[in-house]
Short mmCIF file of C-alpha atoms and ligand atoms in Angstrom, two decimals:
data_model
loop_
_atom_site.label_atom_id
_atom_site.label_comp_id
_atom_site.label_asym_id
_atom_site.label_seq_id
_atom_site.Cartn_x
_atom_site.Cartn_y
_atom_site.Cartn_z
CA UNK U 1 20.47 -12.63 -29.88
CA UNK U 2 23.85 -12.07 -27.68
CA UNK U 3 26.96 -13.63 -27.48
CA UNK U 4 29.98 -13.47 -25.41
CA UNK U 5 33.22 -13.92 -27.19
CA UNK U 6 36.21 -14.76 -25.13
CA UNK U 7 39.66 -14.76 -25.87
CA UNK U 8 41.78 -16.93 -23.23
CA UNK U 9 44.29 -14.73 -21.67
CA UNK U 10 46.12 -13.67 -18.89
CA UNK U 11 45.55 -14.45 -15.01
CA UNK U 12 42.40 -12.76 -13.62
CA UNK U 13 43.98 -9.97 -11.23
CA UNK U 14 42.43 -7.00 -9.36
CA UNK U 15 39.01 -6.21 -7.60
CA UNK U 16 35.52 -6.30 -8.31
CA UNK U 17 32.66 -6.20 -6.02
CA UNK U 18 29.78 -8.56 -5.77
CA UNK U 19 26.20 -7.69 -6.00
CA UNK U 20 23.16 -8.55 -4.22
CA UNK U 21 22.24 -11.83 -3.82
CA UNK U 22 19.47 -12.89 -7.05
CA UNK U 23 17.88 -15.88 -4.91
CA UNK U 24 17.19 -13.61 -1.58
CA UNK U 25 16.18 -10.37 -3.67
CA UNK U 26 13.36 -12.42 -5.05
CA UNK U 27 11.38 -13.69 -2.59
CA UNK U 28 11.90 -10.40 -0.48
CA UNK U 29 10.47 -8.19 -3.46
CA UNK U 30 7.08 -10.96 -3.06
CA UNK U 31 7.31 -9.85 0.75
CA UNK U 32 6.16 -6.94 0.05
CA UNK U 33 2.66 -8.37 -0.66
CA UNK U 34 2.60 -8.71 2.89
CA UNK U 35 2.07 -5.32 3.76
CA UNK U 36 0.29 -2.14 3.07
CA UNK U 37 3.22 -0.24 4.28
CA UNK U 38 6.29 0.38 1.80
CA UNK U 39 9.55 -1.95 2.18
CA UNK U 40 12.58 -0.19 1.25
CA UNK U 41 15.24 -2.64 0.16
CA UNK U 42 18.87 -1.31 -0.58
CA UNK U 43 21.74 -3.57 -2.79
CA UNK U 44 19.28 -5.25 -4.88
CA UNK U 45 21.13 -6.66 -7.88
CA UNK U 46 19.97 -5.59 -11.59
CA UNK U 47 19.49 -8.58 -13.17
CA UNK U 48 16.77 -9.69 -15.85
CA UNK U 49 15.41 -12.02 -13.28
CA UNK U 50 14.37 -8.90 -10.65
CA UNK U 51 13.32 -6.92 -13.55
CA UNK U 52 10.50 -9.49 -14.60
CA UNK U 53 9.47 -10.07 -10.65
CA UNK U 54 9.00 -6.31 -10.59
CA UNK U 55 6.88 -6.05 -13.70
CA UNK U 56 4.82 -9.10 -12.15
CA UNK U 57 4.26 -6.64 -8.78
CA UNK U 58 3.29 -4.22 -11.20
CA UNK U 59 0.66 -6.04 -12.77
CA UNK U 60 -0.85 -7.04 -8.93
CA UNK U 61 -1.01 -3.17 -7.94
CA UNK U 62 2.22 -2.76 -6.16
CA UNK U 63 3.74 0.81 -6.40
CA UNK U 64 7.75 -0.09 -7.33
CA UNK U 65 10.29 2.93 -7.76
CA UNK U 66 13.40 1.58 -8.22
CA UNK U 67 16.89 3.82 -8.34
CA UNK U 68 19.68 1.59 -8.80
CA UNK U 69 20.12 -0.85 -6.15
CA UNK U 70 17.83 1.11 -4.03
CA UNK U 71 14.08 -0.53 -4.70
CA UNK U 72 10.77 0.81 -2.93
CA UNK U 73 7.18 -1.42 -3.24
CA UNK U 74 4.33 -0.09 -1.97
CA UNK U 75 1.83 -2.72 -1.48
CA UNK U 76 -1.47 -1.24 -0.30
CA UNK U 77 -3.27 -1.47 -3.39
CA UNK U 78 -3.25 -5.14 -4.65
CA UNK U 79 -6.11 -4.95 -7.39
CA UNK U 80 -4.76 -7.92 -9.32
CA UNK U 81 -3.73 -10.93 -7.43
CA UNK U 82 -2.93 -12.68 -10.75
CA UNK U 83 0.73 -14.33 -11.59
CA UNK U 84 0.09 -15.08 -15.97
CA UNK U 85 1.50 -17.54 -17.87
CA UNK U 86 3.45 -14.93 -19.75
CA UNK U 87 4.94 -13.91 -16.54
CA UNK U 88 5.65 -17.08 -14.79
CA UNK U 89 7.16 -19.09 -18.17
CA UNK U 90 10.47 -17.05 -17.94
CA UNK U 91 10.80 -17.06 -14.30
CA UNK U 92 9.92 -20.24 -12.13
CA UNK U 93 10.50 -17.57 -8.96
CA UNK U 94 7.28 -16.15 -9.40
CA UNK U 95 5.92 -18.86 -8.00
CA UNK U 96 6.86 -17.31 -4.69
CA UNK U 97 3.70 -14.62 -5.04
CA UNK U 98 1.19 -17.74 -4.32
CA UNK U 99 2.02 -17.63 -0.65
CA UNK U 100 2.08 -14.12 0.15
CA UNK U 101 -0.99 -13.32 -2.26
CA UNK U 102 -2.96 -15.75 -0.32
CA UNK U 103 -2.04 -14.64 3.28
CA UNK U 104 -2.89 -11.01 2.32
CA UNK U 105 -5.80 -11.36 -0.14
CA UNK U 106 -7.20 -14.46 0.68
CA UNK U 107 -7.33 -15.72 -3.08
CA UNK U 108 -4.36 -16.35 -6.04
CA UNK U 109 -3.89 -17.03 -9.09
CA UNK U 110 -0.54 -18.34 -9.92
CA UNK U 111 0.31 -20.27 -13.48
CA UNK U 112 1.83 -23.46 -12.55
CA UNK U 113 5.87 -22.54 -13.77
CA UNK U 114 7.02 -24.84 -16.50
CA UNK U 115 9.97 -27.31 -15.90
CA UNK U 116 13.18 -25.83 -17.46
CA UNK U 117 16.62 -26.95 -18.59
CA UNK U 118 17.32 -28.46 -15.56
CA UNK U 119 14.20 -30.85 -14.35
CA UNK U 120 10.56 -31.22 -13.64
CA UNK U 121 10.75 -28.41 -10.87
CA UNK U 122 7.18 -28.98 -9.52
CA UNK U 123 5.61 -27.29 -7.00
CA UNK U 124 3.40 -29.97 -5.31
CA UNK U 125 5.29 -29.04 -1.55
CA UNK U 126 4.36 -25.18 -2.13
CA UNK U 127 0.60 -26.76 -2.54
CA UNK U 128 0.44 -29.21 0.09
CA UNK U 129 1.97 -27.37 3.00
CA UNK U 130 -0.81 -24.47 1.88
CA UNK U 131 -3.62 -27.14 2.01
CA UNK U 132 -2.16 -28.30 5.44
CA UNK U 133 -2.77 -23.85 6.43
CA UNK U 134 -6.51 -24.19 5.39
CA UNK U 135 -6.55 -22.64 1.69
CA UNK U 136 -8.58 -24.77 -0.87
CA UNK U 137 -6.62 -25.43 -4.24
CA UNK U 138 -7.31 -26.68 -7.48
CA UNK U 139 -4.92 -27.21 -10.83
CA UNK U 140 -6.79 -25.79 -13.74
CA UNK U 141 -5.57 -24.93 -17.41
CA UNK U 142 -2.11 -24.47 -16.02
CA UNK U 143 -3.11 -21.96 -13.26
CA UNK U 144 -2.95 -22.89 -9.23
CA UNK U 145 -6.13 -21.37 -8.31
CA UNK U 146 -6.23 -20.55 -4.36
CA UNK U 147 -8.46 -19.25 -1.74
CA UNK U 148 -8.57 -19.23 2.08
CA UNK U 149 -10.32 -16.72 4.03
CA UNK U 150 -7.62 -16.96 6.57
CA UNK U 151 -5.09 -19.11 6.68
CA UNK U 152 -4.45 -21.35 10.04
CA UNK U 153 -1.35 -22.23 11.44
CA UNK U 154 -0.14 -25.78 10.84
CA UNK U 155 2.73 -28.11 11.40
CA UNK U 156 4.50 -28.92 8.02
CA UNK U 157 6.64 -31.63 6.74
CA UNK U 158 8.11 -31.06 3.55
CA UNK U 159 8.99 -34.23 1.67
CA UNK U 160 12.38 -33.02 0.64
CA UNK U 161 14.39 -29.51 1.13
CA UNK U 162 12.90 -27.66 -0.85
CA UNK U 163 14.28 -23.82 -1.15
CA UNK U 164 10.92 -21.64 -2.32
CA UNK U 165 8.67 -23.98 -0.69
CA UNK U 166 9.83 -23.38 2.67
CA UNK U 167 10.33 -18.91 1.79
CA UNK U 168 6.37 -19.40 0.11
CA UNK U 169 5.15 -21.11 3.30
CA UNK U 170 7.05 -19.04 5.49
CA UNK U 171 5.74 -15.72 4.41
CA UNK U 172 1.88 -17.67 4.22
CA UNK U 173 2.48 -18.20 7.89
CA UNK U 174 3.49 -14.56 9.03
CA UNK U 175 -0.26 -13.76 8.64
CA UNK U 176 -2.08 -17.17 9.52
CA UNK U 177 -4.23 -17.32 12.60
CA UNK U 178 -1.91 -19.38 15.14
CA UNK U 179 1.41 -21.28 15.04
CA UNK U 180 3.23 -22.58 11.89
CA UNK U 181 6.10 -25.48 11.92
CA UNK U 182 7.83 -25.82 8.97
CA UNK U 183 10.07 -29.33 9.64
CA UNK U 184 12.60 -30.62 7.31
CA UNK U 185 13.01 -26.69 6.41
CA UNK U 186 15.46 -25.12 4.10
CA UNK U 187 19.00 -23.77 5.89
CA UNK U 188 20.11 -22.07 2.87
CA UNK U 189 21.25 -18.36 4.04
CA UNK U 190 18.50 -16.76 1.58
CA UNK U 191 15.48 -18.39 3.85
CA UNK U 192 17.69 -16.36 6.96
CA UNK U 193 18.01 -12.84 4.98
CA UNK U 194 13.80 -13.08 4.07
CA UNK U 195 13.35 -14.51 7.71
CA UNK U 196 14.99 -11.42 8.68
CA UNK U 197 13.18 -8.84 6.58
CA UNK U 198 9.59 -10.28 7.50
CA UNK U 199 11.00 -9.57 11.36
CA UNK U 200 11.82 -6.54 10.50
CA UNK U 201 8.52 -5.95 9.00
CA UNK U 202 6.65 -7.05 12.53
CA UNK U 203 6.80 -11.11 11.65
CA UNK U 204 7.38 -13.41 14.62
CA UNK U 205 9.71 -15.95 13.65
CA UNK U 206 12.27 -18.41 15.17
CA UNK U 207 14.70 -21.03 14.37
CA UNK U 208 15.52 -19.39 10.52
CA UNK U 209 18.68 -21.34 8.97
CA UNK U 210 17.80 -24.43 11.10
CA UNK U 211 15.53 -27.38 9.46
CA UNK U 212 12.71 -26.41 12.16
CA UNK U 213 11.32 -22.70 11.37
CA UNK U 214 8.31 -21.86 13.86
CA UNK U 215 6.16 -18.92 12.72
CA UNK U 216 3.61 -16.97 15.09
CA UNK U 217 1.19 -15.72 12.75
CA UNK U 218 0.41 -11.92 13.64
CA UNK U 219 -2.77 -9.57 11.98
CA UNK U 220 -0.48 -6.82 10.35
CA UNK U 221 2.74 -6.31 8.96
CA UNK U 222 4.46 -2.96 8.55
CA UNK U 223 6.99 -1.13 6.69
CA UNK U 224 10.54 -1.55 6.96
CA UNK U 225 13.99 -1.32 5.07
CA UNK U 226 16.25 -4.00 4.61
CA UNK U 227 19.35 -4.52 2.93
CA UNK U 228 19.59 -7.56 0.32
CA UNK U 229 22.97 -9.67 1.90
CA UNK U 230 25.26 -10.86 -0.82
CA UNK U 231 25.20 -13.10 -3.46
CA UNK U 232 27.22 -16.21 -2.56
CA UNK U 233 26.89 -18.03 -6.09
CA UNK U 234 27.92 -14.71 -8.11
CA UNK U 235 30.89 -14.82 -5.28
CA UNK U 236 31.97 -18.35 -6.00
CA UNK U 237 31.62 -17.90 -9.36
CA UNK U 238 34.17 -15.55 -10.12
CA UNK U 239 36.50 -17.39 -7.26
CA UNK U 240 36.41 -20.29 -9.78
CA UNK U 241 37.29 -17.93 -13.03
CA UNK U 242 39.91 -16.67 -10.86
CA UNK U 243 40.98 -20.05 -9.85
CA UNK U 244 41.21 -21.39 -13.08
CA UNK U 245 43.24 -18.89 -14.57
CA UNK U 246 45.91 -19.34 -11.62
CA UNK U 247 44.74 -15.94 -10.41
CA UNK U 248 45.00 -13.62 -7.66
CA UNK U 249 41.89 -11.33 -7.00
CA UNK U 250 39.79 -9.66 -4.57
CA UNK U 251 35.90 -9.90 -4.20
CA UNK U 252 34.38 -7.23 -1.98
CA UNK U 253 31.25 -6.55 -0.49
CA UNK U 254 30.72 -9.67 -0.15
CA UNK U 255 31.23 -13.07 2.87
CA UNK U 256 32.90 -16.09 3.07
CA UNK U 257 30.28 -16.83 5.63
CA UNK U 258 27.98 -18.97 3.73
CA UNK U 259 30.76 -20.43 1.30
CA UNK U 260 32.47 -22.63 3.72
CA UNK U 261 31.89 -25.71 1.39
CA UNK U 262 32.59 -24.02 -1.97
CA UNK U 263 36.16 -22.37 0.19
CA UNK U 264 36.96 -25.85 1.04
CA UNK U 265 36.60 -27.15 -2.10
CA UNK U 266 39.07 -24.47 -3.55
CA UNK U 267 41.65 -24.64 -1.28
CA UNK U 268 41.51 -28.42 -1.72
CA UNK U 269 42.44 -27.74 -5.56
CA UNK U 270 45.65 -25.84 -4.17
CA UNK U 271 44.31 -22.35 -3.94
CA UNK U 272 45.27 -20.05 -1.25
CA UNK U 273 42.28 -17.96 0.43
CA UNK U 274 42.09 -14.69 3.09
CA UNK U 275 39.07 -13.99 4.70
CA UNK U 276 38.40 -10.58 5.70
CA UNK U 277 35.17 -8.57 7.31
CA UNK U 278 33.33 -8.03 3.74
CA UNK U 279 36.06 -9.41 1.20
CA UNK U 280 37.56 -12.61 -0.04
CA UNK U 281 41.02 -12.91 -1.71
CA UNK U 282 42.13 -15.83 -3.42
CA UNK U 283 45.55 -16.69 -4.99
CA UNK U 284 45.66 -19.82 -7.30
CA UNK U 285 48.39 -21.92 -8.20
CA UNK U 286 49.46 -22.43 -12.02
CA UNK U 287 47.57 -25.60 -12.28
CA UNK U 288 44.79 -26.71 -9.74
CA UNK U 289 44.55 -29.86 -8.57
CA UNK U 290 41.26 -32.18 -9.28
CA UNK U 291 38.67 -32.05 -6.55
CA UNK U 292 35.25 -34.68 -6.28
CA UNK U 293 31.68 -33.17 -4.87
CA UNK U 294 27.97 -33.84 -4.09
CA UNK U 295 25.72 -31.40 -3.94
CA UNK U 296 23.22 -31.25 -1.38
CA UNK U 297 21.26 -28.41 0.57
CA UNK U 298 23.05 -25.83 2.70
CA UNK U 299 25.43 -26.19 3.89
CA UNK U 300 26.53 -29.09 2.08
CA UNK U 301 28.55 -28.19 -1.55
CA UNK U 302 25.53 -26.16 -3.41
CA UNK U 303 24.15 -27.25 -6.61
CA UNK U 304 24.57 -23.59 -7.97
CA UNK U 305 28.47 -23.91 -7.86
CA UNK U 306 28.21 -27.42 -9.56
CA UNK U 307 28.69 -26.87 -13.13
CA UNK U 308 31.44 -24.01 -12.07
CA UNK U 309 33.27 -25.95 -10.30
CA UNK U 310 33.21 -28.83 -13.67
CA UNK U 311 34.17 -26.01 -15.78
CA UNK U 312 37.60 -25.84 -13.29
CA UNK U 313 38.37 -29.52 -13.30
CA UNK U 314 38.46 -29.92 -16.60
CA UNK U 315 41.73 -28.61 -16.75
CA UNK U 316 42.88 -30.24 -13.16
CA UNK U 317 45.15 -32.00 -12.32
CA UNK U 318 44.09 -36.13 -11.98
CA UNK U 319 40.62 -37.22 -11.81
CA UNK U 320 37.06 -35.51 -9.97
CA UNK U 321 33.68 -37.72 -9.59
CA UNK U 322 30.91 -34.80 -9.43
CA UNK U 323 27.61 -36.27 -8.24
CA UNK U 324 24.36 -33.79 -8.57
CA UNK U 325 21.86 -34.73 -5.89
CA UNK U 326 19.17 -32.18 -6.33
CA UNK U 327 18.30 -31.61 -9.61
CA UNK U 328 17.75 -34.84 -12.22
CA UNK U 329 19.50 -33.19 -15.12
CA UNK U 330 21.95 -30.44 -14.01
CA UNK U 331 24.60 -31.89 -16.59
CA UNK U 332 23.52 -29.83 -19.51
CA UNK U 333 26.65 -27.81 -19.36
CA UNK U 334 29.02 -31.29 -19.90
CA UNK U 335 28.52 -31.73 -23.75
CA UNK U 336 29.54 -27.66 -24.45
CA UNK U 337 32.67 -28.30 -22.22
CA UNK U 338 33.36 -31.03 -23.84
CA UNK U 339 33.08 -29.19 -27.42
CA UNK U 340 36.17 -26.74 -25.94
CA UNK U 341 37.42 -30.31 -25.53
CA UNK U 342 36.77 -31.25 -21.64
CA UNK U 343 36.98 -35.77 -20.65
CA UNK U 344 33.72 -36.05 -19.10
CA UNK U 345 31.67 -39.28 -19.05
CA UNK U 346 28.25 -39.29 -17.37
CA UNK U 347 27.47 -42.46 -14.92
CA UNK U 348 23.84 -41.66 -13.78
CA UNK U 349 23.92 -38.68 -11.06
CA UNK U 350 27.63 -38.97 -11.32
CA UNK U 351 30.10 -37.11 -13.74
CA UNK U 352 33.68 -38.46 -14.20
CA UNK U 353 35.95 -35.45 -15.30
CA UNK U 354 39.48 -36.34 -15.96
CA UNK U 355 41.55 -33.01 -16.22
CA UNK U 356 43.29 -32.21 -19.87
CA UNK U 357 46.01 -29.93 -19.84
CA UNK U 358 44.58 -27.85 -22.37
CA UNK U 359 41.24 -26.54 -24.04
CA UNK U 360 40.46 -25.08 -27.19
CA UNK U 361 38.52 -22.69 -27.90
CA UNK U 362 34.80 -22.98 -29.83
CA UNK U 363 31.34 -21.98 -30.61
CA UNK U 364 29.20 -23.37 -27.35
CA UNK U 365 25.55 -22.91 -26.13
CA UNK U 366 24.43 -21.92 -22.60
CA UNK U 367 21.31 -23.86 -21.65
CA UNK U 368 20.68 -22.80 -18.36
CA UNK U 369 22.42 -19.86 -15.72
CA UNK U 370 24.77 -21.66 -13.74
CA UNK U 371 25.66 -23.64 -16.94
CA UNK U 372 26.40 -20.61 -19.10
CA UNK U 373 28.82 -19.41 -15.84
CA UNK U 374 30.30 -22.52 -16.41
CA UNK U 375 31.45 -22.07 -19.74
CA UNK U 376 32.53 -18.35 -19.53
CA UNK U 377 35.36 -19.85 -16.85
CA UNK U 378 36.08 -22.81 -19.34
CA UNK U 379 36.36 -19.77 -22.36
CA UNK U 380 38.90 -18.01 -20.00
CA UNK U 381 42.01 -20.55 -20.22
CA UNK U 382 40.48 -22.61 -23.60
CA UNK U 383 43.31 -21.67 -26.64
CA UNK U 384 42.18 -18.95 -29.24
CA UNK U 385 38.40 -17.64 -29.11
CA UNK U 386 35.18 -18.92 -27.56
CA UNK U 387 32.14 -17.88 -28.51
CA UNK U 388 29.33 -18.55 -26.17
CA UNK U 389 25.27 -18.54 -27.73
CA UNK U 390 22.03 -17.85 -25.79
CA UNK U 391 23.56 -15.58 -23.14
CA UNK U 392 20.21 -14.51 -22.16
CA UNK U 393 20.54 -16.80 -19.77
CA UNK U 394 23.38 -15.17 -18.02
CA UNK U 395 21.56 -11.66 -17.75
CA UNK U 396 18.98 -13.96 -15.52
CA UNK U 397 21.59 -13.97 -13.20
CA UNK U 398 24.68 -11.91 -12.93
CA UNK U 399 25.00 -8.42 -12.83
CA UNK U 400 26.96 -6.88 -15.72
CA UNK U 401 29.46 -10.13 -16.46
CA UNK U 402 31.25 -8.81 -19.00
CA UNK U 403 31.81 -5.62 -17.23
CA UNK U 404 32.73 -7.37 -13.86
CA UNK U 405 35.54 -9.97 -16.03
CA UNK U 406 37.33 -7.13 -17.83
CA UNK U 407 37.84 -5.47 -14.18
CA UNK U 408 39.53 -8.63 -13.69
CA UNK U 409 41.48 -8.52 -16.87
CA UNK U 410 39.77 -10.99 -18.94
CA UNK U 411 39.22 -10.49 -22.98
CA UNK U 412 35.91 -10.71 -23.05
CA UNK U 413 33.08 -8.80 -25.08
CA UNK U 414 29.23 -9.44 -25.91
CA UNK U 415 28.38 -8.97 -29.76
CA UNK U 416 24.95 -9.43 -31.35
C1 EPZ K 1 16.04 -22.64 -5.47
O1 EPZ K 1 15.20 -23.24 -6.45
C2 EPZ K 1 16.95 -21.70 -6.23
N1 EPZ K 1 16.16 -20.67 -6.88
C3 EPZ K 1 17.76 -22.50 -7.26
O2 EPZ K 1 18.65 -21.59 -7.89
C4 EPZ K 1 18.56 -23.55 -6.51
O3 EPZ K 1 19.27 -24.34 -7.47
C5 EPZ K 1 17.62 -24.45 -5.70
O4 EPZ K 1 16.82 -23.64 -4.81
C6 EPZ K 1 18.38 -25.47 -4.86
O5 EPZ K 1 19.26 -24.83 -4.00
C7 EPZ K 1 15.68 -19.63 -6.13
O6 EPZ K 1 15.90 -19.55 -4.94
C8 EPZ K 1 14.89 -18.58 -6.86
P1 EPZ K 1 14.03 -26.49 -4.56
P2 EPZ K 1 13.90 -24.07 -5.99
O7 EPZ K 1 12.57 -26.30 -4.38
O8 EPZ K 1 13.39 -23.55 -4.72
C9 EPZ K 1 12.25 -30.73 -5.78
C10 EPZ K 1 19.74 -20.56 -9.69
O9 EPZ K 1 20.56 -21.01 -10.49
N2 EPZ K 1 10.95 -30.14 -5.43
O10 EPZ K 1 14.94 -26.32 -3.38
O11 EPZ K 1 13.00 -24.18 -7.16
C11 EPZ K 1 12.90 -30.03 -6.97
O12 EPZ K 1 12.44 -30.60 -8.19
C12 EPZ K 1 18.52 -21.39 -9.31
O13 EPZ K 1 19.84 -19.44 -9.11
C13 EPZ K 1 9.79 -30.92 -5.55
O14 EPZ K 1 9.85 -32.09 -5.96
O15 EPZ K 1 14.54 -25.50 -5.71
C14 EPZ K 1 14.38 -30.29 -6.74
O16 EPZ K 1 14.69 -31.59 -7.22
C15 EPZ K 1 18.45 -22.67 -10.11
N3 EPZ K 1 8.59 -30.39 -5.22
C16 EPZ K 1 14.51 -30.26 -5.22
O17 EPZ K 1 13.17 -30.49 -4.71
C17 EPZ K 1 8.47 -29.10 -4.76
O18 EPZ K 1 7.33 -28.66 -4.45
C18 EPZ K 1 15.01 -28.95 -4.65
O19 EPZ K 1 14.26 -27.92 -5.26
C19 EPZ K 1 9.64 -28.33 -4.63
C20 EPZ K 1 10.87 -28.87 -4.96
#
């Protein structure tokens, strides 16, 4: 099994540039159930994560060639519209194939995802709001078996924000006989870049990135190309490894567009950022200063940056409250920080960091992707080595880490 060992060291400096984003590749790969014409998608990221979702395609009878970033799926031939167990236990995404299975085969079989590290994760919003279209579904042995011999369009209220429930009912809906309202919708900028490739591919849908997504169902959808837009968590990730080195780098191909909460947050702990077109700089100070958060769904503070942005206050300056609002046990990350030696009590939903002026470096364990980020930036400035178990989890989500951190200057390598 990998690990990462870190060495603390300088200041990140220099470029890098960021990769596709993981959570819009996804459910745009399941789009192209949708069609019988190829989708050509361009900057998809090479992560574990995609990897899996494109064996799962596989198994249904879509044609993938993949080249890099570059990724073609031909989805004319779906003999197999099966998701398996094996599958769906090391990826909860794959729950996103129920949707568009059902829409263009009339039938699925999904297995229900487990929970993970992080909560319960169910799925019961994907299930209602595809009752509410007209397909008949039953729980059995683990599997979400589904059938509708067309799906109608319905108004849907989700009980909460939910993220793949509103991309799973969205790309349902494309092909549905009739209108679909999806209220209480997700905003999050990954629901706009799959809005925008099911356009492309001859969808009719308005009001994408607002919490009211209307959906004109049409009989067909066609080919199209579509470029992935960038990954906004692998962005703020490295703007907090930079930030907590008292760094200066450069992140390109990539937007401050959809970071306005994470960029506020940072420059309220003292750091200095530029905006341009496709880039964002950032120049910290020698020691930030401690900043509180909630998460909460776009465009509020993101729960994906939470446990980064713990890593970087526990060597702030004062005091941070950090209070996780989506998922009911995102804190896995706090007793590996505090290992390297981070203050952090745990009220509830709430964490209480009080900055240290040093850490020091140790043997920790990721438990879950954003967590194992989290510790990687703590293992930049902690004294001597740290050696981080279980990276697996990182390969889920960020393209070549190490690689991407020694551009930057950091001491870092994998060993087995
Ligand atoms: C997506 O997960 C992301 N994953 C997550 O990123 C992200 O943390 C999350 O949205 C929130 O932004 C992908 O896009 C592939 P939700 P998702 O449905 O859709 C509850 C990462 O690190 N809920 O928005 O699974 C749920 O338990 C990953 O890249 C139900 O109760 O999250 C949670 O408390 C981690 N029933 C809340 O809603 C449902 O049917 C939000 O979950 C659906 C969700």
């Amino acid at each position: 099994m990998d690990k990462l060992l870190l060495k603390s060291g300088p200041r990140l400096t220099g470029e890098i540039a960021i990769s596709g984003a993981k959570n819009a590749a996804l459910p745009i790969l399941c789009a192209a159930l949708l069609s019988p014409e190829p989708l050509r998608l361009t900057n998809v990221p090479r992560l574990n994560d995609i990897a899996t979702m494109q064996r799962l395609l596989r198994d249904m009878g879509v044609a993938i060639a993949a080249d890099g970033a570059d990724v073609t799926l031909d989805g004319n031939d779906l003999s197999n519209p099966v998701a398996s167990y094996e599958r769906v236990k090391t990826m909860r995404a794959a729950i996103l194939v129920l949707g568009p299975l059902l829409a263009r085969c009339g039938e699925a079989r999904v297995s229900l995802p487990g929970g993970c590290a992080i909560g319960a994760r169910p799925v019961d919003q994907h299930i209602k709001g595809l009752q509410a279209m007209g397909a008949e579904i039953t729980v059995e042995q683990g599997y979400i078996h589904a059938k509708a011999s067309r799906l109608k369009g319905a108004r849907i209220c989700t009980d909460m924000v939910t993220v793949t429930g509103t991309e799973n009912l969205m790309m349902a809906a494309c092909l549905a006989d009739g209108e679909t309202i999806i209220e209480n919708a997700a905003r999050e900028p990954e629901v706009v870049d799959l809005a925008n490739c099911l356009v492309s591919m001859g969808a009719r849908i308005s009001g994408a990135g607002t919490d009211v997504i209307r959906i004109h169902g049409v009989a067909r959808l066609h080919g199209a190309t579509h470029s992935v837009m960038p990954d906004r968590i692998e962005t703020g990730t490295y703007l907090c490894a930079a930030a907590i080195t008292g760094g200066d780098v450069r992140l390109r191909k990539t937007s401050a567009a959809y970071l306005d909460a994470v960029i506020d947050k940072l420059m309220d702990a003292g750091c200095d950022i530029t905006i341009e077109r496709d880039a964002i700089r950032l120049k910290a100070p020698p020691r930030l200063k401690a900043v509180s958060l909630r998460t909460a769904p776009y465009p509020a503070f993101p729960t994906d940056m939470q446990a980064q942005f713990m890593a970087i206050n526990c060597v702030a300056e004062g005091v941070a409250t950090i209070r996780e609002t989506i998922f009911e046990n995102r804190f896995m990350h706090v007793n590996e920080l505090m290992r390297l030696g981070a203050n952090i009590q745990i009220e509830g939903s709430n964490a209480i960091v009080r900055g240290v002026e040093r850490l020091e470096g140790a043997t920790v364990m990721a438990t879950d992707l954003r967590a194992s980020a989290s510790l990687i930036i703590a293992g930049l400035v902690a004294e001597g080595e740290t050696l981080i178990d279980r990276i697996y989890h990182l390969d889920r989500g960020y393209e070549r880490i190490e690689e991407k951190l020694a551009q930057l200057g950091a001491e870092v390598r994998r060993v087995s």
